[in-house]
XYZ file of C-alpha atoms in Angstrom:
57
model
C 78.615 -85.601 92.099
C 81.229 -88.311 92.603
C 80.200 -91.607 94.206
C 82.527 -94.059 95.890
C 81.385 -97.611 96.561
C 82.858 -100.145 98.913
C 81.756 -103.785 99.119
C 82.658 -106.433 101.680
C 82.019 -110.166 101.589
C 81.938 -111.784 105.014
C 82.167 -115.552 105.354
C 80.733 -116.890 108.602
C 80.719 -120.300 110.206
C 77.625 -120.829 112.317
C 77.018 -123.940 114.435
C 73.619 -125.656 114.138
C 70.815 -123.839 115.923
C 68.890 -127.064 116.450
C 69.884 -130.760 116.427
C 67.318 -133.546 116.682
C 68.197 -137.243 117.075
C 65.169 -139.510 116.952
C 64.085 -143.132 116.691
C 60.741 -144.906 116.845
C 62.023 -147.690 119.113
C 61.755 -147.699 122.904
C 64.034 -150.448 124.191
C 66.471 -152.630 122.254
C 67.872 -156.127 122.431
C 71.446 -157.079 121.587
C 71.711 -157.882 117.882
C 68.538 -156.056 116.882
C 68.528 -153.468 114.106
C 67.520 -149.869 114.696
C 66.965 -146.838 112.518
C 68.127 -143.534 113.970
C 67.581 -140.165 112.315
C 69.593 -136.999 112.876
C 68.590 -133.570 111.608
C 70.279 -130.221 112.061
C 69.072 -126.740 111.200
C 70.566 -123.302 110.886
C 74.254 -124.074 110.386
C 76.498 -122.413 107.810
C 77.920 -124.183 105.930
C 75.422 -127.071 106.145
C 76.378 -129.614 108.808
C 78.025 -132.880 107.743
C 76.574 -135.658 109.874
C 78.346 -138.983 110.340
C 77.740 -141.988 112.576
C 80.213 -144.262 114.334
C 79.580 -147.536 116.075
C 81.483 -147.945 119.337
C 85.104 -146.911 118.919
C 85.321 -147.559 115.166
C 86.937 -144.826 113.064
């Protein structure tokens, strides 16, 4: 018997399924330092996370 094969490659872009922004601090004072964490899950390709302060580019 003769067999014919056909293959497809599909590239998908999928937004994150879950995004979590967290910190251990409750309230802040002007001039204090803070550590903020951001995690994302389920995106394709992996999410690129960046932070901006105020209106800085």
